[in-house]
């Protein structure tokens, strides 16, 4: 039996005239943290949407080795996508009247350090706080797979760093299989076990990250990945 | 140091609030006083414009005789029923066209065409069909109020943020949940805009309908008074229409702030 948790085989995705993905192959193990980096328009979001079953591939297959792939996969989008007419608890439980759901929502809000805001509305929060609520919401249904589509892009460097640690902590504790899309190679090197670079619709390049995450190692990996994305020109400038 | 700064700010705040409440009343009160004074000084003959006090007294005597309450309740009944029917149909049409692309293609352009006919132009036709009775007036109000509710419901529902709907789908909400948790609340502010606009249309339609084909209502009172040169009652009816319009708008507003409380919260409404 194939023990790959997520396997993407010969996937092609066509939008009208644009080929977003062409013959893409990628396997991800259970519990792995993969960062997806690449140029804008390279098809990262498209790949995530296929894994989340928000769209179907034109050709090829996306297989997830679990009973109910759809409900065990949750997406945290680039925008927080909270419902402004519901307070935080209801945003997590979608207004469920169930006591157990409400209790769980509060517990998760505590986890992202927003327990005191449980009865407030999203408009009363800062950008970073809203992203934490979105993270808590993604955890409501106990997913096995967490898909993060540039969720930290809009945050300032400090808040961003705190969110990175929070996400890492939660993913490790719950043994989540995580795919993080990011523009920031530094962030990718800091957080992931493995970095997948999407150079264009068809070309993937992979880089394994060292488990020892000190600043030096992160810098080396980030540089290598950046050179890979930008091609030789980057290296030439760097070492000229 | 800090105290001397903090104090004046505090003072300014306590002063501002009552002023906000008082300001809107200043113009009407000044107009009323000027009107009364001009009447008293004989600048305004009572055949042109009776004094406010005379109008008020007329109102009291008509209330005591039971004529005003009776006619008022008939007008209110027609207005409410017409709005409920028209608004209800408008909402349902807006809902199905907003939710289903097929329905939109099927109905929307025909409805838009029909909408461009001023509904008051239908009065002769409606009188010919239904006569000068209850159903004619209620139908006119219903036709007039249907379109603003339709357009705003349709627009509200079809312009709900697609990202939010996608989010709901990715969390596996059912169709019913998708509507009740996301689409309807998102469209509600726009629907309220339609309802408030429909309220205005409701009163104008009713006034015109009652004045043209009067039997027993405020419009009838006004017409009747006109025949007898009863200026007090003519003015009284106009004032009553103004008050009804204002009151219904206030009711709509208070519903709005009840259901849309979340809109007034937060940081971006400074
Ligand atoms: N719904 C769609 N309809 C048509 N074309 C689309 C659609 N979604 C994506 N595309 C196209 O597919 C390609 C890949 O888009 P995608 O959003 O996956 O890129 P991305 O790597 O996520 O980019 P970014 O980093 O800017 O978010 C782009 O050329 C885009 O124009
Ligand atoms: Mg993207």
mmCIF file with all atom_site columns, C-alpha atoms in Angstrom, chain B residues 50-199:
data_model
loop_
_atom_site.group_PDB
_atom_site.id
_atom_site.type_symbol
_atom_site.label_atom_id
_atom_site.label_alt_id
_atom_site.label_comp_id
_atom_site.label_asym_id
_atom_site.label_entity_id
_atom_site.label_seq_id
_atom_site.pdbx_PDB_ins_code
_atom_site.Cartn_x
_atom_site.Cartn_y
_atom_site.Cartn_z
_atom_site.occupancy
_atom_site.B_iso_or_equiv
_atom_site.pdbx_formal_charge
_atom_site.auth_seq_id
_atom_site.auth_comp_id
_atom_site.auth_asym_id
_atom_site.auth_atom_id
_atom_site.pdbx_PDB_model_num
ATOM 1   C CA . UNK B 1 50  ? -55.129 78.968 8.839   1.00 0.00 ? 50  UNK B CA 1
ATOM 2   C CA . UNK B 1 51  ? -52.966 79.324 11.939  1.00 0.00 ? 51  UNK B CA 1
ATOM 3   C CA . UNK B 1 52  ? -51.271 76.284 13.498  1.00 0.00 ? 52  UNK B CA 1
ATOM 4   C CA . UNK B 1 53  ? -53.465 76.561 16.560  1.00 0.00 ? 53  UNK B CA 1
ATOM 5   C CA . UNK B 1 54  ? -56.631 76.551 14.432  1.00 0.00 ? 54  UNK B CA 1
ATOM 6   C CA . UNK B 1 55  ? -55.390 73.440 12.617  1.00 0.00 ? 55  UNK B CA 1
ATOM 7   C CA . UNK B 1 56  ? -54.594 71.793 15.938  1.00 0.00 ? 56  UNK B CA 1
ATOM 8   C CA . UNK B 1 57  ? -58.055 72.601 17.300  1.00 0.00 ? 57  UNK B CA 1
ATOM 9   C CA . UNK B 1 58  ? -59.597 71.197 14.133  1.00 0.00 ? 58  UNK B CA 1
ATOM 10  C CA . UNK B 1 59  ? -57.607 68.030 14.733  1.00 0.00 ? 59  UNK B CA 1
ATOM 11  C CA . UNK B 1 60  ? -58.930 67.751 18.266  1.00 0.00 ? 60  UNK B CA 1
ATOM 12  C CA . UNK B 1 61  ? -62.549 68.208 17.298  1.00 0.00 ? 61  UNK B CA 1
ATOM 13  C CA . UNK B 1 62  ? -62.241 65.700 14.439  1.00 0.00 ? 62  UNK B CA 1
ATOM 14  C CA . UNK B 1 63  ? -60.663 63.223 16.845  1.00 0.00 ? 63  UNK B CA 1
ATOM 15  C CA . UNK B 1 64  ? -63.437 63.727 19.363  1.00 0.00 ? 64  UNK B CA 1
ATOM 16  C CA . UNK B 1 65  ? -66.090 63.181 16.711  1.00 0.00 ? 65  UNK B CA 1
ATOM 17  C CA . UNK B 1 66  ? -64.318 59.931 15.790  1.00 0.00 ? 66  UNK B CA 1
ATOM 18  C CA . UNK B 1 67  ? -63.973 60.932 12.169  1.00 0.00 ? 67  UNK B CA 1
ATOM 19  C CA . UNK B 1 68  ? -60.178 61.302 12.186  1.00 0.00 ? 68  UNK B CA 1
ATOM 20  C CA . UNK B 1 69  ? -59.380 57.997 13.961  1.00 0.00 ? 69  UNK B CA 1
ATOM 21  C CA . UNK B 1 70  ? -61.730 56.121 11.638  1.00 0.00 ? 70  UNK B CA 1
ATOM 22  C CA . UNK B 1 71  ? -60.283 57.575 8.434   1.00 0.00 ? 71  UNK B CA 1
ATOM 23  C CA . UNK B 1 72  ? -56.745 57.276 9.762   1.00 0.00 ? 72  UNK B CA 1
ATOM 24  C CA . UNK B 1 73  ? -57.126 53.602 10.529  1.00 0.00 ? 73  UNK B CA 1
ATOM 25  C CA . UNK B 1 74  ? -58.505 52.914 7.047   1.00 0.00 ? 74  UNK B CA 1
ATOM 26  C CA . UNK B 1 75  ? -55.506 54.647 5.469   1.00 0.00 ? 75  UNK B CA 1
ATOM 27  C CA . UNK B 1 76  ? -53.084 52.825 7.748   1.00 0.00 ? 76  UNK B CA 1
ATOM 28  C CA . UNK B 1 77  ? -54.706 49.500 6.943   1.00 0.00 ? 77  UNK B CA 1
ATOM 29  C CA . UNK B 1 78  ? -54.339 50.057 3.195   1.00 0.00 ? 78  UNK B CA 1
ATOM 30  C CA . UNK B 1 79  ? -50.776 51.259 3.512   1.00 0.00 ? 79  UNK B CA 1
ATOM 31  C CA . UNK B 1 80  ? -49.704 48.282 5.608   1.00 0.00 ? 80  UNK B CA 1
ATOM 32  C CA . UNK B 1 81  ? -51.496 45.658 3.566   1.00 0.00 ? 81  UNK B CA 1
ATOM 33  C CA . UNK B 1 82  ? -50.241 47.126 0.285   1.00 0.00 ? 82  UNK B CA 1
ATOM 34  C CA . UNK B 1 83  ? -46.687 47.229 1.600   1.00 0.00 ? 83  UNK B CA 1
ATOM 35  C CA . UNK B 1 84  ? -46.861 43.666 2.914   1.00 0.00 ? 84  UNK B CA 1
ATOM 36  C CA . UNK B 1 85  ? -48.131 42.329 -0.396  1.00 0.00 ? 85  UNK B CA 1
ATOM 37  C CA . UNK B 1 86  ? -45.864 44.426 -2.623  1.00 0.00 ? 86  UNK B CA 1
ATOM 38  C CA . UNK B 1 87  ? -42.815 44.088 -0.389  1.00 0.00 ? 87  UNK B CA 1
ATOM 39  C CA . UNK B 1 88  ? -43.424 40.356 -0.034  1.00 0.00 ? 88  UNK B CA 1
ATOM 40  C CA . UNK B 1 89  ? -43.630 39.788 -3.775  1.00 0.00 ? 89  UNK B CA 1
ATOM 41  C CA . UNK B 1 90  ? -40.628 42.057 -4.335  1.00 0.00 ? 90  UNK B CA 1
ATOM 42  C CA . UNK B 1 91  ? -38.614 40.141 -1.769  1.00 0.00 ? 91  UNK B CA 1
ATOM 43  C CA . UNK B 1 92  ? -39.494 36.738 -3.194  1.00 0.00 ? 92  UNK B CA 1
ATOM 44  C CA . UNK B 1 93  ? -38.692 37.823 -6.755  1.00 0.00 ? 93  UNK B CA 1
ATOM 45  C CA . UNK B 1 94  ? -35.461 39.438 -5.597  1.00 0.00 ? 94  UNK B CA 1
ATOM 46  C CA . UNK B 1 95  ? -34.593 36.294 -3.684  1.00 0.00 ? 95  UNK B CA 1
ATOM 47  C CA . UNK B 1 96  ? -35.118 33.807 -6.509  1.00 0.00 ? 96  UNK B CA 1
ATOM 48  C CA . UNK B 1 97  ? -33.455 36.036 -9.101  1.00 0.00 ? 97  UNK B CA 1
ATOM 49  C CA . UNK B 1 98  ? -30.548 36.686 -6.779  1.00 0.00 ? 98  UNK B CA 1
ATOM 50  C CA . UNK B 1 99  ? -30.029 33.009 -5.998  1.00 0.00 ? 99  UNK B CA 1
ATOM 51  C CA . UNK B 1 100 ? -30.655 31.395 -9.374  1.00 0.00 ? 100 UNK B CA 1
ATOM 52  C CA . UNK B 1 101 ? -29.013 32.401 -12.610 1.00 0.00 ? 101 UNK B CA 1
ATOM 53  C CA . UNK B 1 102 ? -31.752 30.730 -14.658 1.00 0.00 ? 102 UNK B CA 1
ATOM 54  C CA . UNK B 1 103 ? -34.475 32.721 -12.921 1.00 0.00 ? 103 UNK B CA 1
ATOM 55  C CA . UNK B 1 104 ? -32.464 35.896 -13.353 1.00 0.00 ? 104 UNK B CA 1
ATOM 56  C CA . UNK B 1 105 ? -32.185 35.363 -17.100 1.00 0.00 ? 105 UNK B CA 1
ATOM 57  C CA . UNK B 1 106 ? -35.837 34.434 -17.275 1.00 0.00 ? 106 UNK B CA 1
ATOM 58  C CA . UNK B 1 107 ? -37.394 37.262 -15.231 1.00 0.00 ? 107 UNK B CA 1
ATOM 59  C CA . UNK B 1 108 ? -35.053 40.151 -14.578 1.00 0.00 ? 108 UNK B CA 1
ATOM 60  C CA . UNK B 1 109 ? -35.213 41.990 -17.900 1.00 0.00 ? 109 UNK B CA 1
ATOM 61  C CA . UNK B 1 110 ? -39.023 41.760 -18.008 1.00 0.00 ? 110 UNK B CA 1
ATOM 62  C CA . UNK B 1 111 ? -39.270 43.089 -14.459 1.00 0.00 ? 111 UNK B CA 1
ATOM 63  C CA . UNK B 1 112 ? -36.881 45.915 -15.278 1.00 0.00 ? 112 UNK B CA 1
ATOM 64  C CA . UNK B 1 113 ? -39.036 46.853 -18.240 1.00 0.00 ? 113 UNK B CA 1
ATOM 65  C CA . UNK B 1 114 ? -42.212 46.868 -16.178 1.00 0.00 ? 114 UNK B CA 1
ATOM 66  C CA . UNK B 1 115 ? -40.455 48.915 -13.527 1.00 0.00 ? 115 UNK B CA 1
ATOM 67  C CA . UNK B 1 116 ? -39.903 51.787 -15.919 1.00 0.00 ? 116 UNK B CA 1
ATOM 68  C CA . UNK B 1 117 ? -43.635 52.444 -16.128 1.00 0.00 ? 117 UNK B CA 1
ATOM 69  C CA . UNK B 1 118 ? -44.490 55.011 -13.428 1.00 0.00 ? 118 UNK B CA 1
ATOM 70  C CA . UNK B 1 119 ? -46.962 53.062 -11.331 1.00 0.00 ? 119 UNK B CA 1
ATOM 71  C CA . UNK B 1 120 ? -49.209 56.078 -10.875 1.00 0.00 ? 120 UNK B CA 1
ATOM 72  C CA . UNK B 1 121 ? -49.796 55.996 -14.631 1.00 0.00 ? 121 UNK B CA 1
ATOM 73  C CA . UNK B 1 122 ? -51.638 52.740 -13.998 1.00 0.00 ? 122 UNK B CA 1
ATOM 74  C CA . UNK B 1 123 ? -54.343 54.449 -11.933 1.00 0.00 ? 123 UNK B CA 1
ATOM 75  C CA . UNK B 1 124 ? -56.914 54.764 -14.756 1.00 0.00 ? 124 UNK B CA 1
ATOM 76  C CA . UNK B 1 125 ? -56.338 51.161 -15.781 1.00 0.00 ? 125 UNK B CA 1
ATOM 77  C CA . UNK B 1 126 ? -56.661 49.881 -12.236 1.00 0.00 ? 126 UNK B CA 1
ATOM 78  C CA . UNK B 1 127 ? -59.821 51.887 -11.629 1.00 0.00 ? 127 UNK B CA 1
ATOM 79  C CA . UNK B 1 128 ? -61.294 50.438 -14.833 1.00 0.00 ? 128 UNK B CA 1
ATOM 80  C CA . UNK B 1 129 ? -60.381 46.916 -13.752 1.00 0.00 ? 129 UNK B CA 1
ATOM 81  C CA . UNK B 1 130 ? -61.101 47.024 -10.069 1.00 0.00 ? 130 UNK B CA 1
ATOM 82  C CA . UNK B 1 131 ? -63.296 50.106 -9.573  1.00 0.00 ? 131 UNK B CA 1
ATOM 83  C CA . UNK B 1 132 ? -62.861 52.724 -6.854  1.00 0.00 ? 132 UNK B CA 1
ATOM 84  C CA . UNK B 1 133 ? -62.608 50.337 -3.969  1.00 0.00 ? 133 UNK B CA 1
ATOM 85  C CA . UNK B 1 134 ? -60.232 48.845 -1.441  1.00 0.00 ? 134 UNK B CA 1
ATOM 86  C CA . UNK B 1 135 ? -58.525 46.438 -3.785  1.00 0.00 ? 135 UNK B CA 1
ATOM 87  C CA . UNK B 1 136 ? -57.692 49.187 -6.300  1.00 0.00 ? 136 UNK B CA 1
ATOM 88  C CA . UNK B 1 137 ? -55.861 51.279 -3.705  1.00 0.00 ? 137 UNK B CA 1
ATOM 89  C CA . UNK B 1 138 ? -54.138 48.340 -2.076  1.00 0.00 ? 138 UNK B CA 1
ATOM 90  C CA . UNK B 1 139 ? -52.998 47.041 -5.477  1.00 0.00 ? 139 UNK B CA 1
ATOM 91  C CA . UNK B 1 140 ? -51.544 50.414 -6.393  1.00 0.00 ? 140 UNK B CA 1
ATOM 92  C CA . UNK B 1 141 ? -49.569 50.564 -3.167  1.00 0.00 ? 141 UNK B CA 1
ATOM 93  C CA . UNK B 1 142 ? -48.436 46.976 -3.717  1.00 0.00 ? 142 UNK B CA 1
ATOM 94  C CA . UNK B 1 143 ? -47.236 47.693 -7.258  1.00 0.00 ? 143 UNK B CA 1
ATOM 95  C CA . UNK B 1 144 ? -45.438 50.839 -6.142  1.00 0.00 ? 144 UNK B CA 1
ATOM 96  C CA . UNK B 1 145 ? -43.647 49.211 -3.213  1.00 0.00 ? 145 UNK B CA 1
ATOM 97  C CA . UNK B 1 146 ? -42.762 46.001 -5.021  1.00 0.00 ? 146 UNK B CA 1
ATOM 98  C CA . UNK B 1 147 ? -40.005 47.437 -7.203  1.00 0.00 ? 147 UNK B CA 1
ATOM 99  C CA . UNK B 1 148 ? -37.785 49.154 -4.652  1.00 0.00 ? 148 UNK B CA 1
ATOM 100 C CA . UNK B 1 149 ? -37.877 46.020 -2.486  1.00 0.00 ? 149 UNK B CA 1
ATOM 101 C CA . UNK B 1 150 ? -37.252 43.791 -5.504  1.00 0.00 ? 150 UNK B CA 1
ATOM 102 C CA . UNK B 1 151 ? -34.306 45.753 -6.837  1.00 0.00 ? 151 UNK B CA 1
ATOM 103 C CA . UNK B 1 152 ? -32.566 46.100 -3.513  1.00 0.00 ? 152 UNK B CA 1
ATOM 104 C CA . UNK B 1 153 ? -33.116 42.484 -2.467  1.00 0.00 ? 153 UNK B CA 1
ATOM 105 C CA . UNK B 1 154 ? -31.881 41.279 -5.836  1.00 0.00 ? 154 UNK B CA 1
ATOM 106 C CA . UNK B 1 155 ? -28.880 43.554 -5.769  1.00 0.00 ? 155 UNK B CA 1
ATOM 107 C CA . UNK B 1 156 ? -28.124 42.760 -2.120  1.00 0.00 ? 156 UNK B CA 1
ATOM 108 C CA . UNK B 1 157 ? -28.205 39.019 -2.671  1.00 0.00 ? 157 UNK B CA 1
ATOM 109 C CA . UNK B 1 158 ? -26.324 38.947 -5.947  1.00 0.00 ? 158 UNK B CA 1
ATOM 110 C CA . UNK B 1 159 ? -23.524 41.158 -4.686  1.00 0.00 ? 159 UNK B CA 1
ATOM 111 C CA . UNK B 1 160 ? -22.672 39.142 -1.579  1.00 0.00 ? 160 UNK B CA 1
ATOM 112 C CA . UNK B 1 161 ? -18.908 38.704 -1.293  1.00 0.00 ? 161 UNK B CA 1
ATOM 113 C CA . UNK B 1 162 ? -18.052 35.565 -3.299  1.00 0.00 ? 162 UNK B CA 1
ATOM 114 C CA . UNK B 1 163 ? -15.145 34.870 -0.955  1.00 0.00 ? 163 UNK B CA 1
ATOM 115 C CA . UNK B 1 164 ? -17.501 34.515 1.984   1.00 0.00 ? 164 UNK B CA 1
ATOM 116 C CA . UNK B 1 165 ? -19.691 32.083 0.052   1.00 0.00 ? 165 UNK B CA 1
ATOM 117 C CA . UNK B 1 166 ? -16.653 30.043 -0.922  1.00 0.00 ? 166 UNK B CA 1
ATOM 118 C CA . UNK B 1 167 ? -15.574 30.036 2.704   1.00 0.00 ? 167 UNK B CA 1
ATOM 119 C CA . UNK B 1 168 ? -19.001 28.748 3.736   1.00 0.00 ? 168 UNK B CA 1
ATOM 120 C CA . UNK B 1 169 ? -18.841 26.018 1.121   1.00 0.00 ? 169 UNK B CA 1
ATOM 121 C CA . UNK B 1 170 ? -15.372 24.968 2.216   1.00 0.00 ? 170 UNK B CA 1
ATOM 122 C CA . UNK B 1 171 ? -16.749 24.597 5.749   1.00 0.00 ? 171 UNK B CA 1
ATOM 123 C CA . UNK B 1 172 ? -19.462 22.371 4.285   1.00 0.00 ? 172 UNK B CA 1
ATOM 124 C CA . UNK B 1 173 ? -22.431 24.517 5.225   1.00 0.00 ? 173 UNK B CA 1
ATOM 125 C CA . UNK B 1 174 ? -25.709 23.253 3.798   1.00 0.00 ? 174 UNK B CA 1
ATOM 126 C CA . UNK B 1 175 ? -27.588 25.363 1.232   1.00 0.00 ? 175 UNK B CA 1
ATOM 127 C CA . UNK B 1 176 ? -29.973 26.480 3.949   1.00 0.00 ? 176 UNK B CA 1
ATOM 128 C CA . UNK B 1 177 ? -27.152 27.451 6.302   1.00 0.00 ? 177 UNK B CA 1
ATOM 129 C CA . UNK B 1 178 ? -25.350 29.215 3.489   1.00 0.00 ? 178 UNK B CA 1
ATOM 130 C CA . UNK B 1 179 ? -28.416 31.386 3.024   1.00 0.00 ? 179 UNK B CA 1
ATOM 131 C CA . UNK B 1 180 ? -29.286 32.022 6.654   1.00 0.00 ? 180 UNK B CA 1
ATOM 132 C CA . UNK B 1 181 ? -25.746 32.509 7.991   1.00 0.00 ? 181 UNK B CA 1
ATOM 133 C CA . UNK B 1 182 ? -24.073 34.272 5.091   1.00 0.00 ? 182 UNK B CA 1
ATOM 134 C CA . UNK B 1 183 ? -26.196 35.415 2.155   1.00 0.00 ? 183 UNK B CA 1
ATOM 135 C CA . UNK B 1 184 ? -29.211 36.847 3.986   1.00 0.00 ? 184 UNK B CA 1
ATOM 136 C CA . UNK B 1 185 ? -27.306 38.778 6.672   1.00 0.00 ? 185 UNK B CA 1
ATOM 137 C CA . UNK B 1 186 ? -24.951 40.134 4.024   1.00 0.00 ? 186 UNK B CA 1
ATOM 138 C CA . UNK B 1 187 ? -27.866 41.330 1.893   1.00 0.00 ? 187 UNK B CA 1
ATOM 139 C CA . UNK B 1 188 ? -29.914 42.693 4.796   1.00 0.00 ? 188 UNK B CA 1
ATOM 140 C CA . UNK B 1 189 ? -28.520 46.265 4.801   1.00 0.00 ? 189 UNK B CA 1
ATOM 141 C CA . UNK B 1 190 ? -29.413 46.610 1.120   1.00 0.00 ? 190 UNK B CA 1
ATOM 142 C CA . UNK B 1 191 ? -32.858 45.095 1.723   1.00 0.00 ? 191 UNK B CA 1
ATOM 143 C CA . UNK B 1 192 ? -33.481 47.716 4.396   1.00 0.00 ? 192 UNK B CA 1
ATOM 144 C CA . UNK B 1 193 ? -32.574 50.458 1.940   1.00 0.00 ? 193 UNK B CA 1
ATOM 145 C CA . UNK B 1 194 ? -35.305 49.061 -0.306  1.00 0.00 ? 194 UNK B CA 1
ATOM 146 C CA . UNK B 1 195 ? -37.852 48.910 2.499   1.00 0.00 ? 195 UNK B CA 1
ATOM 147 C CA . UNK B 1 196 ? -37.226 52.496 3.564   1.00 0.00 ? 196 UNK B CA 1
ATOM 148 C CA . UNK B 1 197 ? -37.538 53.676 0.006   1.00 0.00 ? 197 UNK B CA 1
ATOM 149 C CA . UNK B 1 198 ? -40.731 51.609 -0.385  1.00 0.00 ? 198 UNK B CA 1
ATOM 150 C CA . UNK B 1 199 ? -42.205 53.343 2.670   1.00 0.00 ? 199 UNK B CA 1
#
